[in-house]
Every structure is written in C-alpha cells, then in structure tokens.
Short mmCIF file of C-alpha atoms and ligand atoms in Angstrom, two decimals:
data_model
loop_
_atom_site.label_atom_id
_atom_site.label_comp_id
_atom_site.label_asym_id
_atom_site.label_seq_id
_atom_site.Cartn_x
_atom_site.Cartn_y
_atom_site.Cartn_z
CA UNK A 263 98.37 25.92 19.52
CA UNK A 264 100.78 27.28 16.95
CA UNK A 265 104.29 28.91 18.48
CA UNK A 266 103.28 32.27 17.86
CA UNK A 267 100.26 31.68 20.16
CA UNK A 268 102.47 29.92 22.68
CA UNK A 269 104.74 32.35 22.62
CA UNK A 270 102.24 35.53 23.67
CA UNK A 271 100.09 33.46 26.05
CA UNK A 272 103.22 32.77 27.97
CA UNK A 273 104.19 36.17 27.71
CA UNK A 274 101.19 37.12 29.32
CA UNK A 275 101.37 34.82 32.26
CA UNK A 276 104.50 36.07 32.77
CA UNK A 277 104.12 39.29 32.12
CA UNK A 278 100.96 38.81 34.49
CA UNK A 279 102.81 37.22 37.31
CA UNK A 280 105.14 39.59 37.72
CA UNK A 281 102.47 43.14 38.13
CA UNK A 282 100.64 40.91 40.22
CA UNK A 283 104.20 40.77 42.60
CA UNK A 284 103.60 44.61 42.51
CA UNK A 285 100.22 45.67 42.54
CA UNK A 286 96.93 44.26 42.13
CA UNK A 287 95.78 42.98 38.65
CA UNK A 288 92.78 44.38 37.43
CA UNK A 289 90.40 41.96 36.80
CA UNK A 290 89.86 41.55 32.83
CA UNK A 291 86.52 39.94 31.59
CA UNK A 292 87.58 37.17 29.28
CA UNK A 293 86.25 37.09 25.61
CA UNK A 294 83.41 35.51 25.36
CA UNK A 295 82.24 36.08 29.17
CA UNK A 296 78.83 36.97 29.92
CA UNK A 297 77.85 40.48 28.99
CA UNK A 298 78.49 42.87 32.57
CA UNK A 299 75.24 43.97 34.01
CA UNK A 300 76.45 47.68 32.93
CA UNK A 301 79.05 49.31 31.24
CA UNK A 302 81.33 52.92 32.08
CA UNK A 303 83.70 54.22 29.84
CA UNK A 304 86.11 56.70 31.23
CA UNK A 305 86.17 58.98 28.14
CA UNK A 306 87.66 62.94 27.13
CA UNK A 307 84.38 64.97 26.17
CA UNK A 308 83.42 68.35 25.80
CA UNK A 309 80.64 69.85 27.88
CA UNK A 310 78.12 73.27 26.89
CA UNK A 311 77.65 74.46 30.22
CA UNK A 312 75.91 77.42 29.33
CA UNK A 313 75.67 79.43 26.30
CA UNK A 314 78.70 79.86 24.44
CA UNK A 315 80.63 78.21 27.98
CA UNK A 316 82.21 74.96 27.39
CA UNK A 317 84.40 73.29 29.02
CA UNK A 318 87.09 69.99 28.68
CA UNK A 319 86.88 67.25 31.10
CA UNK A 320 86.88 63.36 30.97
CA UNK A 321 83.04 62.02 32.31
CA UNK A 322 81.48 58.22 32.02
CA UNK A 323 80.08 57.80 28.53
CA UNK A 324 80.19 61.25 27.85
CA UNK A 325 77.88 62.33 29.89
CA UNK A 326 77.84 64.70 33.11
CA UNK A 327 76.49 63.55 35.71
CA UNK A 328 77.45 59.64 34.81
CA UNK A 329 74.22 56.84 34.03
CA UNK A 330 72.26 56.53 37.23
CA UNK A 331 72.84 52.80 38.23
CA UNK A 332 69.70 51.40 39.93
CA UNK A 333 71.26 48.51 41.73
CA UNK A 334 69.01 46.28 44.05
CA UNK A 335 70.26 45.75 47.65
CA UNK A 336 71.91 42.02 47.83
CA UNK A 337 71.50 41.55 44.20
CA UNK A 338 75.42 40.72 42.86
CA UNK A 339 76.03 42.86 39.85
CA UNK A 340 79.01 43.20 37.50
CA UNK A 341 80.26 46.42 35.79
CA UNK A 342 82.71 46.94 33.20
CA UNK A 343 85.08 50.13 33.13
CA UNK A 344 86.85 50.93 29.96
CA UNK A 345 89.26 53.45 30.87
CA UNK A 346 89.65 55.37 27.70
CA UNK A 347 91.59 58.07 28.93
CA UNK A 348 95.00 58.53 28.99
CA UNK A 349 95.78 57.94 32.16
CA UNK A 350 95.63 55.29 34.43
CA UNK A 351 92.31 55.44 36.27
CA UNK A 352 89.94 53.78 39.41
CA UNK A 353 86.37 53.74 40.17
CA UNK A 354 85.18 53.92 44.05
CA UNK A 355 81.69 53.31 45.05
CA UNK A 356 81.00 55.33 47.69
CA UNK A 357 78.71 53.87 50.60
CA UNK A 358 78.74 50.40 50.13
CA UNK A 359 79.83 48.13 51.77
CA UNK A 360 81.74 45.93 49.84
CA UNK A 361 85.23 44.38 49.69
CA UNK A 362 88.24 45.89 49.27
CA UNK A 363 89.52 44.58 46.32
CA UNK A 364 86.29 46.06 44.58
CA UNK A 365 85.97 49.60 46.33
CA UNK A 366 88.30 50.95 44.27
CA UNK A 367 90.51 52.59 46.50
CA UNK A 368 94.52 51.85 44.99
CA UNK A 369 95.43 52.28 49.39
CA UNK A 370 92.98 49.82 50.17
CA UNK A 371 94.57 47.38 47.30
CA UNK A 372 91.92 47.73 44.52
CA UNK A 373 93.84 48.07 41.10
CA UNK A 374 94.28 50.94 38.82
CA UNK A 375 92.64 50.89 35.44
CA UNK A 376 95.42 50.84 33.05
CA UNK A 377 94.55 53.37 29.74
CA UNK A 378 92.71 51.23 27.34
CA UNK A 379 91.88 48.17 29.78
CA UNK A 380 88.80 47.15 31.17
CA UNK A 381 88.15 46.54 34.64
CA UNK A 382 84.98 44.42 35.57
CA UNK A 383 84.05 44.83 39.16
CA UNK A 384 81.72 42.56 40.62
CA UNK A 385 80.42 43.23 44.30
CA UNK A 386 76.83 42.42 46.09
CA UNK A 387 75.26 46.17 46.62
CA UNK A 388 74.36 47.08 50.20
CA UNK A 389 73.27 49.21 52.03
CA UNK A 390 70.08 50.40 50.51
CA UNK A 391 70.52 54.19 50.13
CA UNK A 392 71.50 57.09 47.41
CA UNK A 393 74.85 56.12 47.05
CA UNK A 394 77.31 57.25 43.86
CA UNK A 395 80.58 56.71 42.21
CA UNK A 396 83.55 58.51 41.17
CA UNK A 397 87.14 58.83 39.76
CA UNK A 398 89.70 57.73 43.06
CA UNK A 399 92.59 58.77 41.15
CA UNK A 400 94.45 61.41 42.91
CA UNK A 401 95.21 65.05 41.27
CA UNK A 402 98.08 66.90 43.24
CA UNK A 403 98.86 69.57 41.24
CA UNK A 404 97.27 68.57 37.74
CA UNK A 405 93.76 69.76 38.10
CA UNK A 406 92.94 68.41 34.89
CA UNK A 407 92.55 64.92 37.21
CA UNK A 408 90.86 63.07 40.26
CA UNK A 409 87.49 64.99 41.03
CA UNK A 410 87.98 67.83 39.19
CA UNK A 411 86.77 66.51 36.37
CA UNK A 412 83.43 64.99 35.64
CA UNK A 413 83.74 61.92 36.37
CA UNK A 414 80.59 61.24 38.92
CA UNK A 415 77.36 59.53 39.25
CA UNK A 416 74.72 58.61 41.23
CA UNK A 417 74.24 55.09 42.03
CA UNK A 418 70.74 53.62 43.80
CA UNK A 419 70.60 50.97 45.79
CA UNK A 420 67.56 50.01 45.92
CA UNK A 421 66.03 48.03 48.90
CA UNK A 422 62.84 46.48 49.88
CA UNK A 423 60.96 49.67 51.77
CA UNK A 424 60.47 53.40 49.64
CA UNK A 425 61.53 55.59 52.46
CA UNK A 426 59.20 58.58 51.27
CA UNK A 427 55.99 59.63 49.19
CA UNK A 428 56.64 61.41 46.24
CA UNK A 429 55.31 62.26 43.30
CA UNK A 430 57.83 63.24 41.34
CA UNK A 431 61.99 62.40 41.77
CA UNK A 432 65.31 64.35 40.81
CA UNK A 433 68.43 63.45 40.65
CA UNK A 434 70.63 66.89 41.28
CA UNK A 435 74.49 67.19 41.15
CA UNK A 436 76.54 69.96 41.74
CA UNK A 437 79.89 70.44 40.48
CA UNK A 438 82.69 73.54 39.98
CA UNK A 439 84.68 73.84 37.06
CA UNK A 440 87.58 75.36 35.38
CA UNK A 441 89.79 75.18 38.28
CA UNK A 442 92.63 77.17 39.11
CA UNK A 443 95.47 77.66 41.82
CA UNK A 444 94.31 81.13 43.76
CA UNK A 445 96.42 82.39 47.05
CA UNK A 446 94.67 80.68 50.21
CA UNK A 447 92.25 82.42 52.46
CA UNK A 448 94.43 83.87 55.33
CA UNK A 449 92.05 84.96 57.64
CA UNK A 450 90.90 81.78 59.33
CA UNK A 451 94.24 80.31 59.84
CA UNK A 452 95.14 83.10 61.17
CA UNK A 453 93.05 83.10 64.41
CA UNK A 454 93.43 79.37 64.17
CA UNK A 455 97.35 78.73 64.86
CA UNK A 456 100.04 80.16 66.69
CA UNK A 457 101.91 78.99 64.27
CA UNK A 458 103.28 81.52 61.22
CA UNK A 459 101.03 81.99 58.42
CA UNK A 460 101.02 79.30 55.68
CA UNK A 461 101.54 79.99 52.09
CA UNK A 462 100.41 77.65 50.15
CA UNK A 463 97.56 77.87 47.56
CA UNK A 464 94.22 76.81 47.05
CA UNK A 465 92.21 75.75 44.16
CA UNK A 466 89.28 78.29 42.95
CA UNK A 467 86.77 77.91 39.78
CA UNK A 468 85.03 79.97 37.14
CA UNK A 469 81.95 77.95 36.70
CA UNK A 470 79.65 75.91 38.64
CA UNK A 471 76.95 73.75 37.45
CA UNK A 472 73.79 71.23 38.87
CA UNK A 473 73.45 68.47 36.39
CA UNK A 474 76.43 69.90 34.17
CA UNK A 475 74.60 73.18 33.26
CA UNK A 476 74.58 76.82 34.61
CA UNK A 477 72.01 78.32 36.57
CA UNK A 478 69.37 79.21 33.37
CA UNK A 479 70.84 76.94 30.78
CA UNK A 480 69.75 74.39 31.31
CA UNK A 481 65.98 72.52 31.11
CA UNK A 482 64.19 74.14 34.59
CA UNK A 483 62.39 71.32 36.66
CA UNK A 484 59.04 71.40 36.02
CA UNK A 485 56.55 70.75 39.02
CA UNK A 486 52.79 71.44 39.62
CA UNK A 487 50.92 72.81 41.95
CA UNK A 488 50.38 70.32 45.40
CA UNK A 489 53.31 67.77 44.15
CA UNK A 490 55.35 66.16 46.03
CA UNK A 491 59.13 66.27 45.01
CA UNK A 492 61.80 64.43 45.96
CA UNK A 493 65.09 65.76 45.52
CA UNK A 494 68.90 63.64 45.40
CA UNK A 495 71.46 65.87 46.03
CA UNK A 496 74.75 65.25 45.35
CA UNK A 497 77.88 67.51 46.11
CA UNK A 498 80.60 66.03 43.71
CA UNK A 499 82.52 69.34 44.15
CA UNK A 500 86.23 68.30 43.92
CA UNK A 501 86.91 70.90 47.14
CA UNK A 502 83.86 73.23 47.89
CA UNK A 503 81.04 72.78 50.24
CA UNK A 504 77.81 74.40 49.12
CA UNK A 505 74.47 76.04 51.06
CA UNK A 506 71.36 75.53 49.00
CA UNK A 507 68.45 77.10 48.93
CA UNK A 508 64.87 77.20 47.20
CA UNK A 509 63.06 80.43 48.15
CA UNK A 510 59.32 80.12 49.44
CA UNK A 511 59.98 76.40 50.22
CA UNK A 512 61.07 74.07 52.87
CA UNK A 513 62.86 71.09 52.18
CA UNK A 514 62.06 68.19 54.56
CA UNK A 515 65.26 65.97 55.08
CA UNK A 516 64.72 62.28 54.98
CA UNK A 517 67.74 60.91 54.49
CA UNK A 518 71.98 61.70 54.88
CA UNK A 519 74.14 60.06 52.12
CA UNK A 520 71.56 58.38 51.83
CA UNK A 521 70.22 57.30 55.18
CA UNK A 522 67.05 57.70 56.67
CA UNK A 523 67.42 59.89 59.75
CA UNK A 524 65.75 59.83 62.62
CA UNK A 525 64.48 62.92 62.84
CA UNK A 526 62.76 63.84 59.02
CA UNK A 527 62.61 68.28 59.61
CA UNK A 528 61.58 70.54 57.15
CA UNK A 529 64.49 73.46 56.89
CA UNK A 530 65.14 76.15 54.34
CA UNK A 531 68.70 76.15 53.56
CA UNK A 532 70.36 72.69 52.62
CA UNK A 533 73.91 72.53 53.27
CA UNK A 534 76.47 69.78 51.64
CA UNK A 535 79.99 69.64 52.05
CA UNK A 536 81.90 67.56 49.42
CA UNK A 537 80.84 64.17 48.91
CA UNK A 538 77.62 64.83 50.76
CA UNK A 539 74.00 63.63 49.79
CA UNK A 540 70.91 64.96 51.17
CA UNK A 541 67.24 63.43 50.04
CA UNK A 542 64.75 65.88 50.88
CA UNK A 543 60.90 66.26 49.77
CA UNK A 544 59.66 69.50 49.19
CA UNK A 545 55.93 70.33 48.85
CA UNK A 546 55.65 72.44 45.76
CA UNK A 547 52.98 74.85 46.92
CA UNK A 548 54.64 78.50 45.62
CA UNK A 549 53.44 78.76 42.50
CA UNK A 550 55.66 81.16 40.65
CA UNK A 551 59.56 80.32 38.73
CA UNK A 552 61.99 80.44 41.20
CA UNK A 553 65.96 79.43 41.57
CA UNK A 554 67.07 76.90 43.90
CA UNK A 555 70.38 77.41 43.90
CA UNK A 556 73.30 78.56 46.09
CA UNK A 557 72.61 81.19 48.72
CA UNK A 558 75.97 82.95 47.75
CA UNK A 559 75.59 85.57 45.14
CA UNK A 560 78.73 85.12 43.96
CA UNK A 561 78.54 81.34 43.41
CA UNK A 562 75.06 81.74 41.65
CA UNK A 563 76.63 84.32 38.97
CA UNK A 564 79.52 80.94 38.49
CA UNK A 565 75.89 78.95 37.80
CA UNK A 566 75.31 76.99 40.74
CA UNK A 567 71.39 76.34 40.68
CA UNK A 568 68.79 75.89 38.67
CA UNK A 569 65.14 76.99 37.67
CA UNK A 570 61.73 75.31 39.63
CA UNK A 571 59.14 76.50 37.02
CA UNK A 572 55.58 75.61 38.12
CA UNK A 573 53.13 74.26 35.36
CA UNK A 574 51.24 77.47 33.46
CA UNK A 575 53.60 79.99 35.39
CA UNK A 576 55.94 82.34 33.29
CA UNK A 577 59.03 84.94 33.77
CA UNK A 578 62.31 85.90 35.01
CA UNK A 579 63.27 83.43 37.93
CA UNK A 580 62.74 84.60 41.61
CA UNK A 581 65.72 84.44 44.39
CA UNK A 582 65.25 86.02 47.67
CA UNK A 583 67.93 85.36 50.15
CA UNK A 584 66.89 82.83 53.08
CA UNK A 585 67.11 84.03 56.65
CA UNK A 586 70.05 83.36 57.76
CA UNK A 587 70.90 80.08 59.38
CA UNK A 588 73.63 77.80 60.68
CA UNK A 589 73.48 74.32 59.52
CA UNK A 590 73.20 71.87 62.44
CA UNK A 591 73.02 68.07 61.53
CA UNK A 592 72.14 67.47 65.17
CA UNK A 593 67.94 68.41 64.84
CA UNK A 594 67.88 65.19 62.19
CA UNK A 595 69.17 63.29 64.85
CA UNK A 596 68.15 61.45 68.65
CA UNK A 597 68.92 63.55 71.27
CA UNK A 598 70.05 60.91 73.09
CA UNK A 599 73.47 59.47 74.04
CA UNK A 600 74.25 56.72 71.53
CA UNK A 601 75.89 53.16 72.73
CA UNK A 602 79.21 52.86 74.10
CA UNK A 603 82.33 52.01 71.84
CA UNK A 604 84.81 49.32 72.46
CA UNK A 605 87.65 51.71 71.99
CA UNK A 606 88.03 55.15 71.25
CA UNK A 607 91.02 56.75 68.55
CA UNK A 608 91.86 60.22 68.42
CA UNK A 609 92.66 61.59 65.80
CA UNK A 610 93.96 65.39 65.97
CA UNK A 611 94.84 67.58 62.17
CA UNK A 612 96.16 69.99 61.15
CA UNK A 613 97.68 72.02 57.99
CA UNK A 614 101.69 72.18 58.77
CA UNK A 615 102.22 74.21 55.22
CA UNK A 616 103.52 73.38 51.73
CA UNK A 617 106.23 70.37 52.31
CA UNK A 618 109.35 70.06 49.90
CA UNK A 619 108.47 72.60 47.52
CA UNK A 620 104.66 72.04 47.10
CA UNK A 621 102.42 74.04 46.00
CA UNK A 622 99.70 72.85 48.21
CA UNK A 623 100.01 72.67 52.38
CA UNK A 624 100.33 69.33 53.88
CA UNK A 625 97.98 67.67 56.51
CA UNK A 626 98.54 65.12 59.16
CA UNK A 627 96.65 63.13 61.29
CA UNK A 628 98.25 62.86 64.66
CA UNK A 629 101.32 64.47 63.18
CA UNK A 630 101.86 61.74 60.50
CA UNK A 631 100.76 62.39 56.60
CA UNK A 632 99.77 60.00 54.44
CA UNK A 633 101.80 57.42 53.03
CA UNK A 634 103.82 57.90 56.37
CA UNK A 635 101.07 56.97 58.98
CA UNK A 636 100.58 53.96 61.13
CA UNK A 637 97.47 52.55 60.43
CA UNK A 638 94.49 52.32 63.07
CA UNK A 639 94.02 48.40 63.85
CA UNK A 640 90.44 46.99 64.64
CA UNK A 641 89.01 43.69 66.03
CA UNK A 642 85.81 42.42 64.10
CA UNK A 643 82.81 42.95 65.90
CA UNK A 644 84.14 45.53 68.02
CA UNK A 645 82.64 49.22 68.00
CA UNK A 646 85.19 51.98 67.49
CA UNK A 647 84.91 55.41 68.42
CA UNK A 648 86.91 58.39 66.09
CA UNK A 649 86.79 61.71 67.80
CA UNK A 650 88.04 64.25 64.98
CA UNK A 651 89.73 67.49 66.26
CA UNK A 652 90.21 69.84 63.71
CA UNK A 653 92.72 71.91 64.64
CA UNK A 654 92.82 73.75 61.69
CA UNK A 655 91.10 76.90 60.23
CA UNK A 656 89.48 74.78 57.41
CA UNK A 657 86.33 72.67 56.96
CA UNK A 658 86.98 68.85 56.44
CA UNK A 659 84.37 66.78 55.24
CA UNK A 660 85.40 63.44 56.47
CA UNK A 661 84.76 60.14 54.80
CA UNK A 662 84.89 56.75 55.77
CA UNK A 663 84.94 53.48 53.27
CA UNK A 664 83.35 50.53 53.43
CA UNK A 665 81.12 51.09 56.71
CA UNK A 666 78.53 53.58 57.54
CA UNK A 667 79.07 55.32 61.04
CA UNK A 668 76.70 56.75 63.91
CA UNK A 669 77.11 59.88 64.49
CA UNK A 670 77.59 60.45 68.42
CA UNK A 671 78.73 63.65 69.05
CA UNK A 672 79.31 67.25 67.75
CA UNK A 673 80.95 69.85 69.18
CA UNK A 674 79.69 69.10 73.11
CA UNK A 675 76.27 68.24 71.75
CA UNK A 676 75.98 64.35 72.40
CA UNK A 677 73.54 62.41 69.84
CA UNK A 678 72.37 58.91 68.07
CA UNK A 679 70.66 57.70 65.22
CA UNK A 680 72.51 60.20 62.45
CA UNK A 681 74.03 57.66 60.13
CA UNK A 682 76.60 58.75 57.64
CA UNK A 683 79.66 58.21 55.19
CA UNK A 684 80.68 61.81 55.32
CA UNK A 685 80.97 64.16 58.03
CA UNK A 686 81.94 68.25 57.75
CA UNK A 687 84.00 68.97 60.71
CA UNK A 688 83.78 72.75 61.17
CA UNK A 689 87.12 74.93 61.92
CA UNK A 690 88.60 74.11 65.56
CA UNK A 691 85.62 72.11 66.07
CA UNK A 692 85.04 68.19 67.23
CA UNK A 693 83.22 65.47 65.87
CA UNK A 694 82.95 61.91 67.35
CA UNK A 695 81.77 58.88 64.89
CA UNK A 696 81.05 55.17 65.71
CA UNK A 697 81.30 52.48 63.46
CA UNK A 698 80.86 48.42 63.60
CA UNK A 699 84.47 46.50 62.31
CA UNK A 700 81.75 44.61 60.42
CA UNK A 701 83.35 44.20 56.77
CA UNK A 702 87.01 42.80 57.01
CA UNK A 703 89.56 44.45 54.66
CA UNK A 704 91.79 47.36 54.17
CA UNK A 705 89.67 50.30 54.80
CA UNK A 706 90.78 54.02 53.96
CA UNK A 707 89.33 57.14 55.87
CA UNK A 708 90.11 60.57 54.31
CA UNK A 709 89.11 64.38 54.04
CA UNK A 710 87.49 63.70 50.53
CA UNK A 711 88.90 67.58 49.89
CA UNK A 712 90.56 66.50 47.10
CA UNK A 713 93.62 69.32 47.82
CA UNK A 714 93.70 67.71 51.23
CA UNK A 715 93.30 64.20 50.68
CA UNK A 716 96.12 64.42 47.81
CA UNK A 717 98.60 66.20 50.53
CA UNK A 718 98.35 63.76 53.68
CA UNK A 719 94.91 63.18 54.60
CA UNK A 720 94.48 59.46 54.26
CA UNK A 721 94.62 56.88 56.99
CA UNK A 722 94.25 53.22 56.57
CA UNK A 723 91.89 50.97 59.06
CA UNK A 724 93.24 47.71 59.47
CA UNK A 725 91.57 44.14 60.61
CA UNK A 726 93.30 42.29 62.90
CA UNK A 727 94.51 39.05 62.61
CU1 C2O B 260 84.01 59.30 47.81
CU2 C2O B 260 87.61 57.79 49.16
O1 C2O B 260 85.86 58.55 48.43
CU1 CU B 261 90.07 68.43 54.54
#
C-alpha cells in the first residue's frame, strides 16, 4: 500500500466513523461483491402522459410505475439503489415485514441514500402478498419531492398458494401529477371543530394517470370474452384517495394490500385511499370498450382510468356512472368479534392549523406532532390494540410498518379477519386495529398523506427492553 492509498483509506474510516456517530451508514456493496439480485436507480426523467402532456419527475430506471419485483416469500434477496438524483433519497418497502435497518424509514433508523451512492438492502421477503415500494423522503413544501413524484412500484411476494384463478393479470397504478398549493376545503372542518377555521393550504393536481398515462393514451387492456382478470391496484397518490369503477362489471375483492380477506364479494365501485391495494377478479362478460376509471367526472377529464377493449369490439369508450355507493371494508370481513388485545392505545388527531409560519396545518396525535411525541412502547408477543379517533374533518389513511394488523372495529361495527397495512379513517369517525409485537425494532405508524405525514403525523412504536 503506497501513502496515497493509506492516506484515503484512512480517510474513509474516519470519515466513516464519524457519520456513523450521527446517523446510520448506508450500506455500500464493495467492488467486486456479488452482483445484487436487482438493481433501482433513482433517476430525473421525463414522462408523455398523454398527447402533447409531459411532465418532470424523478422514477426508478426511468420508468413509471417502477420494475415489478417478483420476490419469493422467505427467499433473502439483495437490491441495489443508485440514487442518481440530487438529493438525498430512501426506499421503504411497504408490507413486509422486515427489519428496521432495511425498511427504509430514516425515523425508524434506516439510512438516507446520499446523491450518487448506492445503497444495497438485503432483507428475507414476507408476507406473501401484493406489496410495493416507494420514495420515504419527506416533501414539506417542495412538491417536486417524497411521493409526488414517480417514484413507485409494485413489488410481489410470492408465496407457496395462488390465492385466485385467473386468466389473465394487471398490474394498475394510479398516480396525480403536476401538483400545486390550492386554498383548503373549508366546509368539512367547519362542521368538524369548534375551533376557528384553519387556513392553511392543500395540495391539488392537473393530471392523473394509471400506469403513467391518461385516460385514452395509453395501450387499453385487452380482454376476451369469458376471461378471467385479475386486477393489482395500487393507489400511489401522494395525497388523494380514489373511487374506481368499471361500468357493466363487478369486481370481486380477494385480497387488501394484499391480503386475502375473508369474505371474497363482488362490488361495483372500488375504493383506495393512498397507499391502498385492492386485488380483485373481474369476469369479463360485457363485451363492448368501456373506461374503468374514476367515478368523478372531474378526475376522469385529469386522466384517471383507462380503456377495457374486448377482442373484435370497436369505438368510443363507454362510462356510465355506478349507482351510488358507500364503501364499507366491513362486508370483506368476519362478522365476528376478533380476539382480545393485551393493551389498548388511544390515539386521538387532529389538524391544530399552520404552525410557525407554514404553509401547511399541523397534526398531532394525542396533542403531540411529530418529532415531539413520546413513542408508544410494546412487549414482544403481546397484542396491542390502536383505536384511531379522527377528530378532524379529513380522511386519514393510516399506515403501519413492519406488521400487518387485524382489523377489529369500525365505527361501532365490531369485526375479524380484515388484515391490512393501511386503513382510511373517515372524518370524525373511529377505527380500532390489532397487531402482534412480533418483529422487534423501531417501527413508525403514520397518515401516509404525504401533506400530513410531513406536518406531524408520525409516531414511533418502540420494543421494550
Ligand atoms: Cu408506504 Cu411509511 O410508508
Ligand atoms: Cu392524514
């Protein structure tokens, strides 16, 4: 070893030694180690949404949504992440269950990507489900970051059983671009609080997209007569939940974010809040073109949907407007009382308005915001009950890491069975959620509204002992 050589190795042991005093080091593949089973690079790109619509954003490998990654259940697997961007950046896989370190969550003590590293995260996939991954960076005010932009995908996880027939499966993701600060929606908040009205803003968009094209720009599925489809939804929406539709068909529900339910019921309108994944099978036997999109007007004309064209069948896509219908998760559940928890935490939000000049209204969680906010301390083993109160005029779809919870109760209706990562708590509404403390480590809950989770809504769960 010459002194040159010396010299920089030492420099970065030191240099090493003292981030890792600060924050976690990202783990960097060493040259010449074995080739990671797959490869993301957080890149700048430029997407045609539609004709003559294009829009800026930073994706994996260009591409909107990201690769699918078809991971087996308990197989380990190692993926590289070259953040190519310019900022510093952090990849979450949402709905495993894996360690901390790995999650990608910088609260939970995963490390940020520097710009121009590579991070290799290795973890053992499980549970078996449509899972996905996506940018944990946070956004605030620059809405050129976090989940605005397109960084997404879906990732499989692959287990031993196929929880449906099918002839026939697609992978859809929704997303809303071009966003924008608009004044917030009044009206709810104002039968919701006695307190005065809030002024803070909220984020709109000009464009919305499944699979990173407008409603008609893009390729239409293409399905025959008497198939058997099986659709993966994904709402990677930064902020808005959506209410799907495909007119003269039913879509049986099999699974939630990627669970099977209990319950598998054919409905009409689909309904995701952010982060939400539905797996439905729909019998294609409507002959015709038609638009499965978004049962709003408004948010079709932004582009959110796309065309079902039947084989041999021509013309101007169909939409007729769905009865309408209130989404209830219960009817894919047990109707029966679920097991008792250890312990129960409440936890009681609400929007207290734009803090220290923000633009945005803070949240808190039992009147403490994020980074200020005790954490909630578990015993492994032990069953925990969280009873949400929203007592807010907003919906917050709720997201735990790192463990999948039972669903045991909405509003007074008491149920089992319904197993989840997300959960849409409806305005002034109540939702109660059991998990297992089954995977030791940090583990972060959140409204995965970006706007929220960015202003407060963050709590960390913490082992004991
Ligand atoms: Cu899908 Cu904390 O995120
Ligand atoms: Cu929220």
């Amino acid at each position: 070893m010459n002194r040159r050589q010396f010299l920089s190795s030492a420099g970065i042991f030191l240099a090493g030694k003292s981030l890792h005093a600060l924050a976690p080091r990202p783990f960097v593949p060493a040259p010449g180690a074995a080739k990671a089973d797959h490869t993301l690079r957080i890149e700048p790109c430029t997407l045609e949404i539609g004709p003559g619509v294009s829009v800026k954003t930073i994706a994996y490998n260009g591409q909107v949504p990201g690769p699918l990654l078809r991971l087996r259940e308990g197989v380990p697997v190692t993926i590289d992440v070259t953040n190519a961007s310019d900022n510093a950046d952090i990849v979450h896989w949402h709905g495993l269950a894996i360690d901390s370190y790995n999650d990608g969550a910088m609260e939970e003590g995963s490390p940020m990507i520097p710009a121009e590293h590579t991070q290799r995260y290795s973890f053992t996939p499980r549970p078996a489900g449509t899972r996905w991954y996506h940018t944990h960076a946070g956004a605030n005010d620059n809405l050129a970051m976090g989940t605005y932009t397109g960084q997404f995908g879906f990732l499989l996880v692959e287990g031993k059983e196929q929880p449906a027939h099918y002839d026939q499966e697609i992978y859809l993701a929704i997303h809303h671009w071009e966003p924008s600060f608009v004044p917030m929606v009044e009206t709810m908040r104002m039968e919701s609080s006695n307190n005065p009205l809030t002024t803070g803003s909220d984020v709109g968009y000009k464009y919305a997209t499944i699979n990173a094209h407008m409603l008609g720009a893009g390729e239409p599925i293409r399905v025959k007569h008497g198939q058997r489809v099986l659709f993966r939804l994904l709402n990677a929406s930064a902020t808005e939940n959506v209410v799907l539709a495909l007119p003269g068909h039913t879509f049986k529900v099999m699974a939630m974010d990627g669970n099977p339910v209990p319950n598998p019921k054919p409905v009409e309108v689909l309904s995701l809040a952010v982060a939400e994944r539905i797996d439905a099978v729909v019998e294609m036997n409507s002959p015709g073109v038609w638009v499965l999109g978004s049962t709003l007007e408004k948010v079709r004309q932004m582009g959110l949907g796309i065309v079902v064209e039947y084989a041999g069948r021509k013309g101007a896509p169909v939409w007729k407007d769905p009865a309408a219908s209130e989404w209830d998760y219960t009817q894919f559940a047990n109707p029966v009382v679920a097991a008792k928890p250890d312990e129960t935490f409440t936890l009681t939000f609400r929007d207290i308005g734009p803090q220290h000049g923000s633009k945005f209204d803070t949240w808190t969680i039992n009147n403490q915001s994020w980074p200020d906010i005790e954490p909630l301390i578990v015993q492994k083993g032990k069953r925990y009950r969280l009873v949400f109160r929203n007592g807010s005029g907003d919906q917050h779809p709720l997201h735990l890491h790192r463990h999948t919870f039972e669903v045991t109760k909405i509003g007074e209706k008491q149920i089992s069975g319904l197993r989840k990562d997300v959960i849409n708590v409806m305005p002034l509404d109540s939702v109660e959620v059991d998990f297992v403390a089954d995977n030791p480590g940090d583990t972060l809950w959140h409204c995965h509204q970006q706007l929220h989770m960015d202003y407060g809504f963050m709590q960390l769960i913490k082992y004991a002992g």
